[in-house]
Coordinates of C-alpha atoms in Angstrom, one line a residue:
M2 CA 48.1 -30.5 -31.2
N3 CA 46.9 -28.1 -28.6
I4 CA 43.5 -28.0 -26.9
T5 CA 42.3 -25.1 -24.6
K6 CA 39.0 -24.2 -23.1
E7 CA 37.4 -20.8 -22.7
Q8 CA 34.7 -20.6 -20.1
I9 CA 31.8 -18.4 -21.3
D10 CA 29.6 -18.8 -18.2
N11 CA 28.7 -21.6 -15.8
L12 CA 26.7 -23.5 -18.5
N13 CA 28.6 -22.7 -21.7
A14 CA 32.2 -23.0 -22.9
V15 CA 34.2 -23.0 -26.1
V16 CA 37.0 -25.5 -26.7
K17 CA 39.7 -24.5 -29.2
V18 CA 41.7 -27.2 -31.0
E19 CA 44.9 -26.3 -32.9
I20 CA 46.2 -29.0 -35.3
S21 CA 49.5 -28.7 -37.0
K22 CA 50.7 -30.4 -40.1
E23 CA 52.9 -32.8 -38.1
D24 CA 49.7 -34.2 -36.4
Y25 CA 48.2 -35.6 -39.6
Q26 CA 50.7 -35.5 -42.5
E27 CA 52.3 -38.9 -41.9
K28 CA 48.9 -40.7 -41.9
V29 CA 47.7 -38.8 -44.9
D30 CA 50.8 -39.6 -46.9
K31 CA 50.5 -43.3 -46.0
I32 CA 46.9 -43.4 -47.2
L33 CA 47.7 -41.7 -50.4
K34 CA 50.5 -44.1 -51.1
D35 CA 48.1 -47.0 -50.6
Y36 CA 45.7 -45.3 -53.0
R37 CA 48.5 -45.0 -55.5
K38 CA 49.2 -48.8 -55.4
Q39 CA 45.5 -49.5 -56.1
A40 CA 44.6 -46.7 -58.5
N41 CA 43.4 -47.5 -62.0
I42 CA 43.6 -44.4 -64.1
P43 CA 43.5 -44.6 -67.9
G44 CA 47.0 -43.9 -69.4
F45 CA 48.9 -45.2 -66.4
R46 CA 49.9 -48.7 -65.3
K47 CA 48.5 -49.8 -61.9
G48 CA 50.7 -48.5 -59.2
Q49 CA 52.5 -46.1 -61.5
V50 CA 50.2 -43.1 -61.3
P51 CA 52.1 -39.9 -60.5
M52 CA 51.7 -39.0 -56.8
G53 CA 50.9 -35.4 -57.9
L54 CA 47.8 -36.7 -59.7
I55 CA 46.8 -38.9 -56.7
K56 CA 47.1 -35.9 -54.4
K57 CA 45.1 -33.7 -56.7
Q58 CA 42.3 -36.3 -57.0
Y59 CA 42.2 -37.6 -53.4
G60 CA 44.4 -35.4 -51.3
K61 CA 41.8 -33.0 -49.9
A62 CA 39.2 -35.7 -49.1
V63 CA 41.8 -37.8 -47.3
L64 CA 43.1 -34.7 -45.4
V65 CA 39.6 -33.8 -44.3
D66 CA 38.8 -37.3 -43.2
E67 CA 41.9 -37.7 -41.2
V68 CA 41.6 -34.3 -39.5
N69 CA 38.0 -35.1 -38.5
K70 CA 39.1 -38.4 -37.0
L71 CA 41.9 -36.6 -35.1
L72 CA 39.4 -34.0 -33.8
Q73 CA 36.8 -36.6 -32.7
D74 CA 39.3 -38.8 -30.9
N75 CA 41.3 -36.0 -29.2
L76 CA 38.2 -33.9 -28.3
N77 CA 36.5 -36.9 -26.6
K78 CA 39.8 -37.7 -24.8
Y79 CA 40.1 -34.1 -23.6
L80 CA 36.5 -34.0 -22.3
T81 CA 37.1 -37.3 -20.4
E82 CA 40.4 -36.2 -18.9
E83 CA 39.1 -32.8 -17.9
K84 CA 35.9 -34.5 -16.4
L85 CA 33.7 -32.1 -18.3
D86 CA 30.0 -33.1 -17.9
V87 CA 28.6 -32.0 -21.2
L88 CA 25.0 -32.1 -22.5
G89 CA 24.4 -33.2 -26.0
N90 CA 27.6 -33.2 -28.2
P91 CA 30.2 -30.4 -28.9
L92 CA 29.0 -28.2 -31.7
P93 CA 31.6 -27.0 -34.3
K94 CA 31.5 -23.2 -34.7
Q95 CA 31.1 -22.1 -38.3
Q96 CA 34.2 -20.6 -39.8
E97 CA 34.0 -18.6 -43.0
N98 CA 36.6 -19.1 -45.7
F99 CA 38.3 -22.0 -43.8
D100 CA 41.6 -22.8 -45.5
W101 CA 42.4 -26.5 -45.6
D102 CA 45.7 -25.7 -47.2
S103 CA 47.0 -23.9 -44.2
E104 CA 50.0 -25.3 -42.3
N105 CA 48.0 -25.0 -39.0
L106 CA 44.3 -25.7 -38.7
D107 CA 42.2 -24.1 -35.9
F108 CA 38.8 -25.3 -34.8
E109 CA 36.3 -24.2 -32.2
F110 CA 33.6 -26.2 -30.5
E111 CA 30.7 -24.9 -28.4
L112 CA 29.9 -26.9 -25.2
G113 CA 26.8 -27.0 -23.2
L114 CA 27.7 -27.9 -19.6
A115 CA 25.6 -29.7 -17.0
P116 CA 24.6 -27.5 -14.1
N117 CA 25.7 -27.8 -10.5
F118 CA 22.8 -28.4 -8.2
D119 CA 21.7 -30.2 -5.0
V120 CA 18.9 -32.7 -4.7
Q121 CA 16.9 -32.8 -1.5
L122 CA 15.0 -36.1 -1.2
K123 CA 13.2 -34.6 1.8
T124 CA 10.9 -32.5 -0.4
K125 CA 9.1 -29.5 1.2
K126 CA 5.7 -31.1 0.7
A127 CA 5.2 -34.7 1.5
V128 CA 4.4 -37.2 -1.2
T129 CA 1.5 -39.6 -0.6
Q130 CA 2.5 -43.3 -0.4
Y131 CA -0.7 -45.3 -1.0
K132 CA -1.2 -48.5 0.8
I133 CA -4.0 -50.3 -1.0
V134 CA -6.1 -52.7 1.1
A135 CA -8.5 -55.3 -0.1
D136 CA -11.7 -54.5 1.7
K137 CA -14.6 -56.8 2.6
K138 CA -16.6 -55.9 -0.5
M139 CA -13.7 -56.8 -2.9
I140 CA -12.9 -60.0 -1.1
D141 CA -16.5 -61.2 -1.2
E142 CA -16.7 -60.3 -4.9
Q143 CA -13.6 -62.3 -5.6
V144 CA -15.0 -65.3 -3.6
E145 CA -18.1 -65.1 -5.7
R146 CA -16.1 -65.0 -8.9
I147 CA -14.1 -68.1 -7.9
Q148 CA -17.3 -69.9 -7.0
K149 CA -18.8 -69.0 -10.4
Q150 CA -15.6 -69.8 -12.3
Y151 CA -15.3 -73.3 -10.8
G152 CA -19.1 -73.9 -10.6
K153 CA -21.0 -76.2 -12.9
L154 CA -23.5 -75.4 -15.6
V155 CA -27.0 -76.5 -15.2
S156 CA -29.1 -76.6 -18.4
K157 CA -32.4 -74.6 -18.4
T158 CA -35.4 -74.3 -20.7
E159 CA -36.2 -70.7 -20.0
V160 CA -33.9 -67.6 -19.6
G161 CA -33.6 -66.2 -16.1
K162 CA -32.0 -62.9 -15.0
N163 CA -28.6 -64.5 -13.9
D164 CA -28.3 -67.1 -16.7
E165 CA -25.7 -67.6 -19.4
V166 CA -27.2 -67.7 -22.9
T167 CA -25.6 -68.9 -26.0
G168 CA -27.0 -67.8 -29.3
T169 CA -26.3 -65.9 -32.6
F170 CA -26.5 -62.1 -33.1
V171 CA -27.7 -61.2 -36.6
N172 CA -28.1 -57.9 -38.6
E173 CA -27.9 -58.4 -42.3
A174 CA -27.5 -54.7 -43.2
E175 CA -24.3 -54.5 -41.1
E176 CA -23.2 -58.0 -42.1
I177 CA -23.3 -59.2 -38.5
E178 CA -23.7 -62.9 -37.8
H179 CA -21.8 -64.0 -34.8
K180 CA -22.3 -66.9 -32.3
T181 CA -21.5 -66.0 -28.7
T182 CA -22.3 -66.6 -25.0
I183 CA -23.6 -63.7 -22.9
E184 CA -24.1 -63.4 -19.2
L185 CA -27.4 -61.6 -18.4
S186 CA -25.8 -60.1 -15.2
K187 CA -23.5 -58.1 -17.5
V188 CA -26.4 -56.7 -19.7
K189 CA -27.0 -53.0 -18.8
S190 CA -30.1 -52.3 -20.9
K191 CA -33.3 -53.0 -19.0
K192 CA -35.2 -53.3 -22.3
A193 CA -32.7 -55.9 -23.5
T194 CA -33.0 -57.9 -20.2
D195 CA -36.8 -57.8 -20.4
A196 CA -36.6 -59.0 -24.1
L197 CA -34.4 -62.0 -23.1
V198 CA -35.9 -63.1 -19.8
G199 CA -38.5 -65.8 -20.3
K200 CA -37.4 -66.7 -23.8
K201 CA -36.8 -70.4 -24.7
V202 CA -34.3 -72.2 -27.0
G203 CA -35.1 -71.5 -30.6
E204 CA -36.8 -68.1 -29.9
T205 CA -35.4 -64.8 -31.0
A206 CA -35.1 -61.5 -29.0
T207 CA -34.5 -58.1 -30.7
V208 CA -32.2 -55.7 -28.7
S209 CA -30.5 -52.4 -29.3
T210 CA -26.7 -52.3 -29.4
K211 CA -26.6 -48.8 -27.7
G212 CA -25.9 -49.2 -24.0
L213 CA -26.4 -53.0 -24.3
F214 CA -23.6 -54.0 -21.8
K215 CA -22.3 -52.6 -18.6
E216 CA -18.8 -52.7 -20.0
D217 CA -18.2 -51.2 -23.4
Y218 CA -15.5 -53.8 -24.3
L219 CA -18.1 -56.6 -24.3
L220 CA -20.0 -55.4 -27.4
P221 CA -17.4 -55.9 -30.1
S222 CA -16.6 -59.4 -29.0
A223 CA -20.3 -60.3 -28.7
L224 CA -21.1 -59.1 -32.2
G225 CA -17.8 -60.1 -33.8
I226 CA -16.9 -56.6 -35.0
S227 CA -14.0 -54.2 -34.4
A228 CA -13.9 -51.9 -31.4
D229 CA -14.0 -48.8 -33.7
K230 CA -17.2 -50.0 -35.4
A231 CA -18.8 -50.9 -32.1
E232 CA -18.0 -47.5 -30.5
K233 CA -20.7 -45.6 -32.4
L234 CA -23.0 -48.5 -33.3
N235 CA -26.7 -47.8 -32.7
I236 CA -28.7 -50.5 -34.4
E237 CA -31.1 -53.3 -33.5
V238 CA -29.9 -56.9 -33.7
N239 CA -31.7 -60.2 -33.5
F240 CA -30.4 -62.8 -31.0
T241 CA -31.6 -66.3 -31.6
I242 CA -31.2 -68.5 -28.5
E243 CA -29.5 -71.9 -28.8
E244 CA -28.6 -72.8 -25.3
I245 CA -29.6 -71.6 -21.8
N246 CA -27.5 -72.4 -18.7
E247 CA -27.4 -71.4 -15.0
R248 CA -24.0 -71.5 -13.4
E249 CA -24.3 -73.2 -10.0
P250 CA -21.6 -71.8 -7.7
A251 CA -18.9 -74.2 -6.5
A252 CA -19.1 -75.2 -2.8
L253 CA -16.5 -73.6 -0.6
D254 CA -15.0 -77.0 0.4
Q255 CA -11.6 -78.6 0.6
E256 CA -11.8 -79.9 -2.9
L257 CA -12.0 -76.3 -4.2
F258 CA -9.3 -75.0 -1.8
D259 CA -6.9 -77.7 -3.0
K260 CA -7.6 -77.0 -6.6
L261 CA -6.8 -73.3 -6.0
F262 CA -3.8 -73.4 -3.7
G263 CA -2.5 -77.0 -3.6
K264 CA -3.3 -79.7 -1.1
D265 CA -4.1 -78.5 2.5
N266 CA -2.6 -75.1 2.0
V267 CA -6.0 -73.5 2.7
K268 CA -8.5 -75.3 4.9
S269 CA -11.4 -72.9 5.5
E270 CA -13.4 -70.1 4.0
K271 CA -11.7 -67.7 6.5
E272 CA -8.3 -68.9 5.3
L273 CA -9.4 -68.5 1.7
K274 CA -10.4 -64.9 2.3
S275 CA -7.2 -64.2 4.1
R276 CA -5.2 -65.6 1.2
I277 CA -7.2 -63.6 -1.3
K278 CA -6.6 -60.5 0.7
E279 CA -2.8 -61.2 0.9
D280 CA -2.5 -62.0 -2.8
S281 CA -4.6 -59.0 -3.9
E282 CA -2.6 -56.6 -1.8
K283 CA 0.7 -57.9 -3.2
Q284 CA -0.6 -57.1 -6.7
F285 CA -1.8 -53.7 -5.6
E286 CA 1.6 -52.9 -4.2
Q287 CA 3.1 -52.9 -7.8
Q288 CA 0.5 -50.2 -8.8
S289 CA 1.0 -48.1 -5.7
D290 CA 4.8 -48.4 -6.1
Q291 CA 4.7 -47.2 -9.7
K292 CA 2.4 -44.3 -8.6
L293 CA 4.9 -43.4 -5.8
L294 CA 7.9 -43.5 -8.2
N295 CA 6.0 -41.2 -10.6
D296 CA 4.9 -38.8 -7.9
V297 CA 8.4 -38.5 -6.3
T298 CA 9.8 -37.9 -9.7
E299 CA 7.4 -35.1 -10.3
K300 CA 8.0 -33.6 -6.9
L301 CA 11.8 -33.7 -7.4
I302 CA 11.5 -32.0 -10.8
D303 CA 9.3 -29.3 -9.3
E304 CA 11.4 -28.5 -6.3
T305 CA 15.0 -29.0 -7.7
K306 CA 15.8 -25.7 -9.4
F307 CA 18.6 -25.2 -11.9
E308 CA 19.3 -23.5 -15.2
L309 CA 20.1 -25.4 -18.4
P310 CA 22.2 -24.1 -21.4
A311 CA 18.9 -23.7 -23.3
E312 CA 20.2 -21.9 -26.4
F313 CA 23.0 -24.4 -26.9
L314 CA 20.6 -27.3 -26.5
K315 CA 18.2 -25.8 -29.0
K316 CA 21.0 -25.5 -31.5
W317 CA 22.1 -29.0 -30.8
I318 CA 18.6 -30.4 -31.3
Q319 CA 18.3 -28.3 -34.5
I320 CA 21.2 -30.1 -36.2
S321 CA 21.4 -33.5 -34.5
G322 CA 18.4 -35.3 -36.0
E323 CA 17.9 -36.9 -39.4
K324 CA 16.8 -33.5 -40.9
L325 CA 17.7 -29.9 -40.1
L326 CA 15.0 -28.3 -37.9
T327 CA 13.8 -24.7 -38.1
D328 CA 14.4 -22.4 -35.1
D329 CA 10.7 -22.8 -34.1
E330 CA 10.8 -26.6 -34.5
A331 CA 14.0 -26.8 -32.4
K332 CA 12.4 -24.6 -29.7
E333 CA 9.3 -26.8 -29.6
E334 CA 11.4 -30.0 -29.4
F335 CA 13.4 -28.5 -26.5
E336 CA 10.3 -27.6 -24.6
K337 CA 8.9 -31.1 -25.0
S338 CA 12.1 -32.8 -23.9
E339 CA 13.2 -30.3 -21.1
K340 CA 11.3 -32.1 -18.3
G341 CA 12.8 -35.5 -19.2
L342 CA 16.3 -34.0 -19.4
R343 CA 15.9 -32.3 -16.0
Y344 CA 14.9 -35.7 -14.5
Q345 CA 17.8 -37.5 -16.2
L346 CA 20.2 -35.0 -14.5
I347 CA 18.4 -35.3 -11.1
E348 CA 18.3 -39.1 -11.3
G349 CA 22.0 -39.3 -12.3
K350 CA 22.8 -37.1 -9.3
I351 CA 20.8 -39.3 -6.9
I352 CA 22.4 -42.5 -8.3
Q353 CA 25.9 -41.0 -7.9
E354 CA 25.5 -39.5 -4.4
N355 CA 23.9 -42.7 -3.1
D356 CA 26.2 -45.1 -4.9
L357 CA 23.4 -47.0 -6.6
Q358 CA 24.9 -49.6 -8.9
V359 CA 23.6 -52.7 -10.7
Q360 CA 26.0 -55.6 -10.3
F361 CA 25.7 -58.6 -12.6
D362 CA 25.0 -61.1 -9.8
E363 CA 22.1 -59.1 -8.5
L364 CA 20.9 -58.6 -12.0
K365 CA 20.8 -62.3 -12.5
E366 CA 18.9 -62.8 -9.3
F367 CA 16.4 -60.1 -10.4
A368 CA 16.0 -61.9 -13.7
K369 CA 15.3 -65.2 -11.9
G370 CA 12.6 -63.5 -9.8
F371 CA 11.0 -62.0 -13.0
I372 CA 11.2 -65.4 -14.7
K373 CA 9.7 -67.2 -11.7
S374 CA 6.7 -64.8 -11.5
Q375 CA 6.0 -65.3 -15.2
M376 CA 6.2 -69.1 -14.8
A377 CA 3.8 -68.9 -11.9
Q378 CA 1.2 -67.2 -14.1
Y379 CA 1.2 -70.4 -16.2
G380 CA 0.8 -72.7 -13.3
H381 CA 4.5 -73.6 -12.9
M382 CA 4.7 -72.7 -9.2
D383 CA 8.0 -74.4 -8.1
P384 CA 10.7 -74.3 -10.8
K385 CA 14.1 -75.8 -10.0
E386 CA 17.1 -73.6 -9.4
E387 CA 18.9 -75.1 -12.4
E388 CA 16.0 -74.4 -14.7
L389 CA 15.9 -70.7 -13.5
E390 CA 19.7 -70.4 -13.9
N391 CA 19.6 -71.7 -17.5
I392 CA 16.7 -69.4 -18.5
A393 CA 18.3 -66.4 -16.8
T394 CA 21.6 -67.1 -18.6
R395 CA 19.9 -67.1 -22.0
V396 CA 17.9 -64.0 -21.2
L397 CA 21.0 -62.1 -20.1
G398 CA 22.8 -63.1 -23.3
N399 CA 20.5 -60.6 -25.1
Q400 CA 21.8 -57.0 -24.7
D401 CA 18.3 -55.5 -25.1
E402 CA 17.1 -57.7 -22.3
V403 CA 20.1 -56.7 -20.1
K404 CA 19.3 -53.0 -20.7
R405 CA 15.6 -53.5 -20.0
L406 CA 16.1 -55.5 -16.8
S407 CA 18.9 -53.2 -15.6
E408 CA 16.6 -50.2 -15.9
Q409 CA 13.9 -52.0 -14.0
L410 CA 16.3 -53.0 -11.3
M411 CA 17.6 -49.4 -11.0
S412 CA 14.0 -48.2 -10.7
Q413 CA 13.5 -50.6 -7.9
K414 CA 16.7 -49.4 -6.2
L415 CA 15.5 -45.8 -6.5
L416 CA 12.1 -46.7 -5.2
D417 CA 13.6 -48.4 -2.1
L418 CA 15.7 -45.3 -1.6
Y419 CA 12.7 -43.0 -1.8
K420 CA 10.8 -45.2 0.7
E421 CA 13.7 -44.9 3.1
K422 CA 14.7 -41.2 2.7
A423 CA 12.0 -39.2 0.9
N424 CA 9.3 -37.1 2.6
L425 CA 6.3 -39.5 2.5
K426 CA 3.0 -39.8 4.1
V427 CA 1.3 -43.2 4.1
K428 CA -2.4 -43.3 3.3
E429 CA -4.5 -46.5 3.4
V430 CA -7.2 -46.7 0.7
S431 CA -9.4 -49.3 -1.0
Y432 CA -8.6 -50.1 -4.6
D433 CA -11.6 -48.2 -5.8
D434 CA -10.6 -45.1 -3.8
F435 CA -7.0 -45.4 -5.1
I436 CA -8.2 -45.4 -8.7
K437 CA -10.3 -42.3 -8.0
E438 CA -7.5 -40.4 -6.2
A439 CA -4.6 -41.5 -8.3
Y440 CA -6.1 -41.2 -11.8
S441 CA -8.9 -38.8 -11.5

């Protein structure tokens, strides 16, 4: 067997593979002999079928199969040994009137080669790194929510503007009959508020569903209907009151602090606000980090210029899927995937040049941290090391989980690298301003 490469240009090459009869004949003969031993053909005893008949019936198929295996194994070996960085897979060139009976078989494969390029982490234009701070307004609102959540309900006889009212919404025509509890502070419609305030248990208020609540997601749950149905609903519903309560805020005392953070970890309202600020900003950091990762990615794609073997990739896309695509479909798919391919190449270059690797020990530690944070969400704040070790071992026994966690850990390594070496400008913003700037 002989394999040679013809370089067409920097991004395209053709590999030629010459296979002689000696490369495959011994294997083909062995397979045909095995076929002969097992063949059941009318008129012949098992194992006594003439070899000529076996060759006539199975010879071509076995030959093609063995040659294809030879091609695949040796072509992959050649690409590895020659360190050719190919995009997609080699594409066999069509050969008219190919003669499988020839002593020597010649094949040609088109290659699309990855481009050579440099990546500059210090981009020309700086990328904004948002530092989200919890401002006084946000902290005060969180304190208010905590007091409300841990407060006690005081029964009332008449609805007030800040009360919680339990009752049943009814509209027979729309088949709505649903018991729920609503907070009047979340009612947007002034007409609805006026209709409810002053009502007593057993009385009914009629309200319109259009613009009823300040947040759209509240309407479907209040009426017991789907979000799709609620989206365009504009009807009147009757709300019959069954219970009226005022939520008396919890006192900001040691009993509440211990309930929230454990005994004596927080001892004053000032410490409470400081802890809320710290915890909130930790959560915000995840969002700002994701935004930074996305923005650096976009900037690198924009500023790192290189050509791709576009025509080769379109041909490869055209034939590599479950069904053959038309030229226009292949072009459309290439245009949709080009940006992602460019970043894969850029990311691969960054990982290689900065020797970023995911080792198993650090993957296990990363998994433990992930597990610990999940357990904390369910109130398990201090799991034992043995417990974390056992759960992490089980998780890492699943290859899909290993892949997912490895990708997350590599993203974290890239983020740390960008924070160290990329051209960044830090900007402090409130959470509301971050949302406006980042997602406007």
